[in-house]
mmCIF file of C-alpha atoms in Angstrom:
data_model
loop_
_atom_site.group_PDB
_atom_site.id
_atom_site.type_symbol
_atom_site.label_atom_id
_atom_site.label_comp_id
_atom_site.label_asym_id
_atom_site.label_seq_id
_atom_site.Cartn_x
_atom_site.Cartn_y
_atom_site.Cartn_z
ATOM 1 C CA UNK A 1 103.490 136.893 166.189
ATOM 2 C CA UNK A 2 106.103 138.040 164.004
ATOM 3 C CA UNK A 3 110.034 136.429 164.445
ATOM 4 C CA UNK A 4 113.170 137.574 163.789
ATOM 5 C CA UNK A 5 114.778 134.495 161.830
ATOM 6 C CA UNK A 6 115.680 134.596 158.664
ATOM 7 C CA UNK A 7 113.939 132.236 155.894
ATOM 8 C CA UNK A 8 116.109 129.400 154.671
ATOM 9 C CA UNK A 9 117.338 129.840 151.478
ATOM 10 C CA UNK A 10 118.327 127.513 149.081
ATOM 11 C CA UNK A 11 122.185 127.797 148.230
ATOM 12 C CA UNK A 12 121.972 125.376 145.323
ATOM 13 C CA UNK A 13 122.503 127.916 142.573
ATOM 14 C CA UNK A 14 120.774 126.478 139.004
ATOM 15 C CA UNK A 15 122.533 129.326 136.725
ATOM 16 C CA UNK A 16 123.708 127.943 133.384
ATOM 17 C CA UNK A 17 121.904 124.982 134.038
ATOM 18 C CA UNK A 18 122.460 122.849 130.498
ATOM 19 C CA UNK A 19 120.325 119.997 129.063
ATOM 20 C CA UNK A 20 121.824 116.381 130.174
ATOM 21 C CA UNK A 21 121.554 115.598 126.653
ATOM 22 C CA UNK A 22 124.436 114.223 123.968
ATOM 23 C CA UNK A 23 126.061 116.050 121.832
ATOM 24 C CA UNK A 24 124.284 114.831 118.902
ATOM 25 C CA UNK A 25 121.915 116.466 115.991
ATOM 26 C CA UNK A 26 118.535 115.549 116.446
ATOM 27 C CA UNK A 27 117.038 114.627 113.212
ATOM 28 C CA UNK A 28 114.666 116.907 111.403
ATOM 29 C CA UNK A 29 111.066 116.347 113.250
ATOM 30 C CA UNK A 30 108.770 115.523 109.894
ATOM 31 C CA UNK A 31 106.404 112.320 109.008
ATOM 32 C CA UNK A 32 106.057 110.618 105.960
ATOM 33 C CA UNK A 33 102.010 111.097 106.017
ATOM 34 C CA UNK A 34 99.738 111.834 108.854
ATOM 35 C CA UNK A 35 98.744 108.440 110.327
ATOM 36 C CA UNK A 36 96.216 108.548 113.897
ATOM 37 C CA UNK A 37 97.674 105.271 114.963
ATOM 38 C CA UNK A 38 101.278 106.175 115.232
ATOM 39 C CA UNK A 39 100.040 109.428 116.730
ATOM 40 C CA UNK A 40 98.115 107.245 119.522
ATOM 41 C CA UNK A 41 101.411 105.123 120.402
ATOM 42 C CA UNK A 42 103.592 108.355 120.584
ATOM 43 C CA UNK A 43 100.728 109.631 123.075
ATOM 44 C CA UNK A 44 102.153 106.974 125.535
ATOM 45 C CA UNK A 45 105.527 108.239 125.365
ATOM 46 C CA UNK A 46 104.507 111.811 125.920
ATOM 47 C CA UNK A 47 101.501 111.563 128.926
ATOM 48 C CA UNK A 48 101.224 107.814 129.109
ATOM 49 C CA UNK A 49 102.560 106.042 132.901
ATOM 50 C CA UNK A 50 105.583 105.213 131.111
ATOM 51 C CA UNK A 51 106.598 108.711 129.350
ATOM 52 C CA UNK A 52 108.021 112.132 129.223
ATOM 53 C CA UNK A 53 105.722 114.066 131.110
ATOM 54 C CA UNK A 54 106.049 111.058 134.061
ATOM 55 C CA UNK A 55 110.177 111.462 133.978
ATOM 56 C CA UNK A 56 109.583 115.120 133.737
ATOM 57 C CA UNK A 57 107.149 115.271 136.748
ATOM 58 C CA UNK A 58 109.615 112.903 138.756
ATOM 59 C CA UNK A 59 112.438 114.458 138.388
ATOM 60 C CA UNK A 60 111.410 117.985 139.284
ATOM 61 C CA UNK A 61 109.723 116.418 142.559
ATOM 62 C CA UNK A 62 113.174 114.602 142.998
ATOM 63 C CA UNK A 63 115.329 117.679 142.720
ATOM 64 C CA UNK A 64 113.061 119.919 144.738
ATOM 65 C CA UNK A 65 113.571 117.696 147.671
ATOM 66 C CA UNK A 66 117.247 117.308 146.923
ATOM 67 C CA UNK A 67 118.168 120.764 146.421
ATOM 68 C CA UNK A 68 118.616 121.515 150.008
ATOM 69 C CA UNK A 69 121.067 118.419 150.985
ATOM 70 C CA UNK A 70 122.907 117.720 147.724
ATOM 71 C CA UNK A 71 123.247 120.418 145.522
ATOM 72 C CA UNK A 72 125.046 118.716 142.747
ATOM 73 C CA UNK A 73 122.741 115.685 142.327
ATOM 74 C CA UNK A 74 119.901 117.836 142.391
ATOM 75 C CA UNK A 75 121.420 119.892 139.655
ATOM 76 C CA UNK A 76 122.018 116.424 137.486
ATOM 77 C CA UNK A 77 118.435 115.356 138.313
ATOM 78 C CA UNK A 78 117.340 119.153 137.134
ATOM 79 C CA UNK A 79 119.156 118.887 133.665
ATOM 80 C CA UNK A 80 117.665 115.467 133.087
ATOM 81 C CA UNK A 81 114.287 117.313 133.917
ATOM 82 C CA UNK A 82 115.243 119.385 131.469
ATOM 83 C CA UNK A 83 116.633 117.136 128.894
ATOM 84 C CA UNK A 84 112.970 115.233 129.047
ATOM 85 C CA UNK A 85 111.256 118.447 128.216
ATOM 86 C CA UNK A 86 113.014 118.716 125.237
ATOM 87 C CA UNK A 87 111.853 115.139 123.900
ATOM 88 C CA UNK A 88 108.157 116.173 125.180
ATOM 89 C CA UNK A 89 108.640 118.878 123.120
ATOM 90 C CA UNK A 90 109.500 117.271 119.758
ATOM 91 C CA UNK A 91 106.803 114.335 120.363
ATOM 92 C CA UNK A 92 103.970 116.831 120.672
ATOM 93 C CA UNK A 93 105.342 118.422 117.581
ATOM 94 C CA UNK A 94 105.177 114.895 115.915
ATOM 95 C CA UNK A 95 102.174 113.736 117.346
ATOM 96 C CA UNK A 96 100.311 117.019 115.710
ATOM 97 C CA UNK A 97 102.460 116.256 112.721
ATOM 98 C CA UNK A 98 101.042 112.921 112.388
ATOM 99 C CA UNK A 99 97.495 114.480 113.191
ATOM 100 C CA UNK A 100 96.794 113.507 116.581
ATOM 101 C CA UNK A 101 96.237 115.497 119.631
ATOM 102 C CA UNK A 102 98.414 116.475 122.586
ATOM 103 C CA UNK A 103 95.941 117.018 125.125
ATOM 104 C CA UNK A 104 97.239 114.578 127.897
ATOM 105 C CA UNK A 105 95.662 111.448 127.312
ATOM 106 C CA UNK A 106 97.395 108.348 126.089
ATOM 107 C CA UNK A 107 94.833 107.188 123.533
ATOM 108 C CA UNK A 108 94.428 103.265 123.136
ATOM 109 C CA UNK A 109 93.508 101.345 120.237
ATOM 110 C CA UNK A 110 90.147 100.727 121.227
ATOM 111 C CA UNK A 111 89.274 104.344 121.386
ATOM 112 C CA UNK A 112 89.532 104.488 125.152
ATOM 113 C CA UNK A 113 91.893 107.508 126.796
ATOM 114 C CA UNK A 114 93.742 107.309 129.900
ATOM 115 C CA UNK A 115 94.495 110.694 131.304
ATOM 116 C CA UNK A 116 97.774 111.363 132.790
ATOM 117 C CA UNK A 117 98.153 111.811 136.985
ATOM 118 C CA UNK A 118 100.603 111.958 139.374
ATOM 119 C CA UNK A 119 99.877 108.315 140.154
ATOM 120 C CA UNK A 120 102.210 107.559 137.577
ATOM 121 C CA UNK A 121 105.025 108.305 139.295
ATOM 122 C CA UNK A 122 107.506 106.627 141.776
ATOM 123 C CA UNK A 123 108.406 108.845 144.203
ATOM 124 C CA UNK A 124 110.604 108.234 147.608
ATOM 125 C CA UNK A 125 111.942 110.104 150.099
ATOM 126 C CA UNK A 126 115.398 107.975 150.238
ATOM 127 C CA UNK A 127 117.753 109.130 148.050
ATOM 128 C CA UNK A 128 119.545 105.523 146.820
ATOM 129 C CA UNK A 129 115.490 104.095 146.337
ATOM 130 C CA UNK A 130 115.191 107.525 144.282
ATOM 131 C CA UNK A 131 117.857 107.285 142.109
ATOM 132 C CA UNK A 132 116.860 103.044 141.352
ATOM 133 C CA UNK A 133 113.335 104.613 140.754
ATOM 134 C CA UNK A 134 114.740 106.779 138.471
ATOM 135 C CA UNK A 135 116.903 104.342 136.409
ATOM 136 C CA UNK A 136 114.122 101.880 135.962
ATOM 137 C CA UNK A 137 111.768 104.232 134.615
ATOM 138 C CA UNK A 138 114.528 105.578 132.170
ATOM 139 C CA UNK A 139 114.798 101.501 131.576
ATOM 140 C CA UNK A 140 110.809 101.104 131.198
ATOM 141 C CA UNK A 141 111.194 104.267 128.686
ATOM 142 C CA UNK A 142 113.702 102.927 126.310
ATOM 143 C CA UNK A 143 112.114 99.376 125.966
ATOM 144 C CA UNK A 144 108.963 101.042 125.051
ATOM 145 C CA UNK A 145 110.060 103.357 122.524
ATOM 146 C CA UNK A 146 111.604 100.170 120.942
ATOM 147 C CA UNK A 147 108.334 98.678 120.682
ATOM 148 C CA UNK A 148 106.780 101.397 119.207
ATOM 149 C CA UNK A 149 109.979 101.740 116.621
ATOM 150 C CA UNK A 150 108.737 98.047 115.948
ATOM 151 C CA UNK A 151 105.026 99.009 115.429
ATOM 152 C CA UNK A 152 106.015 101.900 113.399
ATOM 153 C CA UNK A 153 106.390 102.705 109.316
ATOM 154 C CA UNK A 154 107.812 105.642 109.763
ATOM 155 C CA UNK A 155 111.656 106.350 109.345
ATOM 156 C CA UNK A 156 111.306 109.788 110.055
ATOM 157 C CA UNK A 157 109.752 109.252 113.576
ATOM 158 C CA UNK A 158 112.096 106.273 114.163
ATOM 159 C CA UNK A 159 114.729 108.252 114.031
ATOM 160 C CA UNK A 160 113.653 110.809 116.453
ATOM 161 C CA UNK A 161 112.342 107.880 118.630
ATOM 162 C CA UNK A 162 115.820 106.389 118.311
ATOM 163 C CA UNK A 163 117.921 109.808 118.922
ATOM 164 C CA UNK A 164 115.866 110.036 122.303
ATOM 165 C CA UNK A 165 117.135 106.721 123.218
ATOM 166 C CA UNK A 166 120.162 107.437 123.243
ATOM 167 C CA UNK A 167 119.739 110.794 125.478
ATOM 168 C CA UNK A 168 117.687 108.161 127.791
ATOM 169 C CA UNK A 169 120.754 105.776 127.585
ATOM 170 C CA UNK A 170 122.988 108.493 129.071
ATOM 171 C CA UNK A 171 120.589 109.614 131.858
ATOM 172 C CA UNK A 172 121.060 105.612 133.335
ATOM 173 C CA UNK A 173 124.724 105.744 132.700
ATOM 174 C CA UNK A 174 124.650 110.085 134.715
ATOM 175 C CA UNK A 175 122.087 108.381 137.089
ATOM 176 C CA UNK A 176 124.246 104.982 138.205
ATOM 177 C CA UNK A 177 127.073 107.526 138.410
ATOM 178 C CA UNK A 178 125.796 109.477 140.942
ATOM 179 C CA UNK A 179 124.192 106.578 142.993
ATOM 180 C CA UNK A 180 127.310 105.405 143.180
ATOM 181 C CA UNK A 181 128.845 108.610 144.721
ATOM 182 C CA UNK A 182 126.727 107.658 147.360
#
């Protein structure tokens, strides 16, 4: 039986939508010699429970179910989506730099691979428990890119590894902002 209502449509409007990232250079993305071990570690930070393709995954769920209540935090949460992409981006490209491959799975030292799924992620329907979900993983992010800065010989990817820091840094200090708003 066919009705007469309209479909709801979304009036959140995503045009000109800009990375929540600062206004910084990122340095050149290069490695000092192809090393399998650093590529392992920076497969946690790009597919691992902790990593880019977890914040990624979140925050698109997070702004989907956001976009019909509260268009401008689901905007924020869409350009830190988008911001995460970009470092996802640049540690695949070091990763295959430092000969490893991006196929998903965090690799472990003993050989073992853990494949990425949506288990990973932290997902709530409450928009205050969303936004704290949000900020620790962004917390559980930058502590472990500072332990694999510590576990790696590499000042090229260190300084990548720190420049995404400091985007991560701002998406806690955008993040607090808006849970504060609330």
């Amino acid at each position: 039986m066919e009705t007469n209502r309209k479909p709801n449509i979304s009036n959140c409007n995503m045009a000109g939508l800009r990375p929540a990232m600062l206004e910084l250079p990122y340095p050149p993305i290069q490695v000092k010699c192809r090393n399998h071990d650093y590529a392992d570690l920076l497969s946690y930070d790009y597919c691992g429970a902790v990593s880019e393709l977890s914040a990624i995954t979140q925050y698109i769920n997070n702004e989907n179910r956001l976009c019909q209540e509260n268009c401008r935090l689901a905007r924020t949460i869409l350009e830190i989506a988008v911001a995460e992409m970009m470092h996802l981006q640049k540690l695949g490209e070091l990763i295959q730099l430092l000969g490893g491959e991006v196929d998903f799975n965090a690799k472990r030292p003993d050989g073992k691979q853990i494949m990425w799924t949506p288990a990973c992620l932290t997902l709530f329907q409450n928009v205050k428990k969303m936004l704290c979900a949000d900020i620790e993983a962004e917390r559980e992010a930058i502590a472990q890119y500072r332990t694999h800065i510590c576990k790696i010989n590499d000042d090229y990817v260190n300084a990548v590894l720190r420049r995404i820091i400091k985007d991560e840094e701002y998406h806690i200090i955008l993040l607090q902002a808006l849970l504060e708003e609330l």
